[in-house]
């Protein structure tokens, strides 16, 4: 059985009231409540990007509930991810001969900034690239193909409004920006890191920290992928995931 969760406040889930407090811990508790409701003794987690943060926190909070974990292009360290994204944008602005964009990127790459400052800066920098922004995340597929899939999921303005409230509350709390690298040693379950060779989010610094720190961890690199190996190399992705889940000797 495969269970795909729409987090509280997004897509088909009920909206989060503006006055309601909401944070990363609520998503983690929701996952555990779902496991109990479904009567699953232990499950294998698969978290992509931000979802990998949820998977990690959940596995540390509820180790007795987790069999194995798959991290797909995770963000273990927001500062490293944002600097990597801005560096990619810097290259694109240079190629586009866009001096204002180059200067803006340099202002964040040449000095030390907090993860929140870099997160907010990436929003402005990415927006300045317009339609070319999504090219940063892909290598093996056209971003328009991905966006068409997303548009089929987000079917109306109400869904988009819910998603904005969800994102704003997580940003206000800020816990997802805390680095997980100092805590990677806490993982006690077998885990698999799926990395894309051209992914700017799970950059080399984070991959190295995982390999050096996580006991029982294994990393596979998808040579033809950016941030979405599941879409860019689906056949190999399915093979690696199924093998990891079913291999009882891991």
mmCIF file of C-alpha atoms in Angstrom, residues 42-45 55-71 184-192 210 214-218 244 250:
data_model
loop_
_atom_site.group_PDB
_atom_site.id
_atom_site.type_symbol
_atom_site.label_atom_id
_atom_site.label_comp_id
_atom_site.label_asym_id
_atom_site.label_seq_id
_atom_site.Cartn_x
_atom_site.Cartn_y
_atom_site.Cartn_z
ATOM 1 C CA UNK A 42 5.640 0.555 10.783
ATOM 2 C CA UNK A 43 6.010 2.260 7.460
ATOM 3 C CA UNK A 44 8.733 3.373 5.070
ATOM 4 C CA UNK A 45 8.860 7.110 4.512
ATOM 5 C CA UNK A 55 10.427 12.662 7.051
ATOM 6 C CA UNK A 56 13.609 13.280 9.040
ATOM 7 C CA UNK A 57 11.847 15.042 11.913
ATOM 8 C CA UNK A 58 9.171 12.364 11.996
ATOM 9 C CA UNK A 59 11.724 9.534 12.071
ATOM 10 C CA UNK A 60 13.547 11.159 14.989
ATOM 11 C CA UNK A 61 10.303 11.896 16.880
ATOM 12 C CA UNK A 62 8.735 8.488 16.246
ATOM 13 C CA UNK A 63 11.559 6.010 15.573
ATOM 14 C CA UNK A 64 9.353 3.075 16.596
ATOM 15 C CA UNK A 65 6.965 3.925 13.737
ATOM 16 C CA UNK A 66 9.538 3.929 10.925
ATOM 17 C CA UNK A 67 10.968 0.980 9.047
ATOM 18 C CA UNK A 68 13.126 2.798 6.455
ATOM 19 C CA UNK A 69 13.435 6.286 4.968
ATOM 20 C CA UNK A 70 13.985 7.543 1.429
ATOM 21 C CA UNK A 71 15.200 11.115 1.032
ATOM 22 C CA UNK A 184 21.846 13.590 11.008
ATOM 23 C CA UNK A 185 23.558 11.264 13.471
ATOM 24 C CA UNK A 186 20.192 10.753 15.191
ATOM 25 C CA UNK A 187 18.835 8.654 12.330
ATOM 26 C CA UNK A 188 18.567 5.057 13.481
ATOM 27 C CA UNK A 189 16.729 3.534 10.511
ATOM 28 C CA UNK A 190 18.191 2.360 7.185
ATOM 29 C CA UNK A 191 17.933 5.213 4.702
ATOM 30 C CA UNK A 192 18.488 6.009 1.048
ATOM 31 C CA UNK A 210 24.859 12.529 4.802
ATOM 32 C CA UNK A 214 24.379 8.644 8.641
ATOM 33 C CA UNK A 215 24.901 5.063 9.724
ATOM 34 C CA UNK A 216 23.005 2.611 7.556
ATOM 35 C CA UNK A 217 22.679 5.284 4.882
ATOM 36 C CA UNK A 218 23.238 4.809 1.155
ATOM 37 C CA UNK A 244 15.375 -0.440 -1.258
ATOM 38 C CA UNK A 250 19.432 -3.488 4.402
#
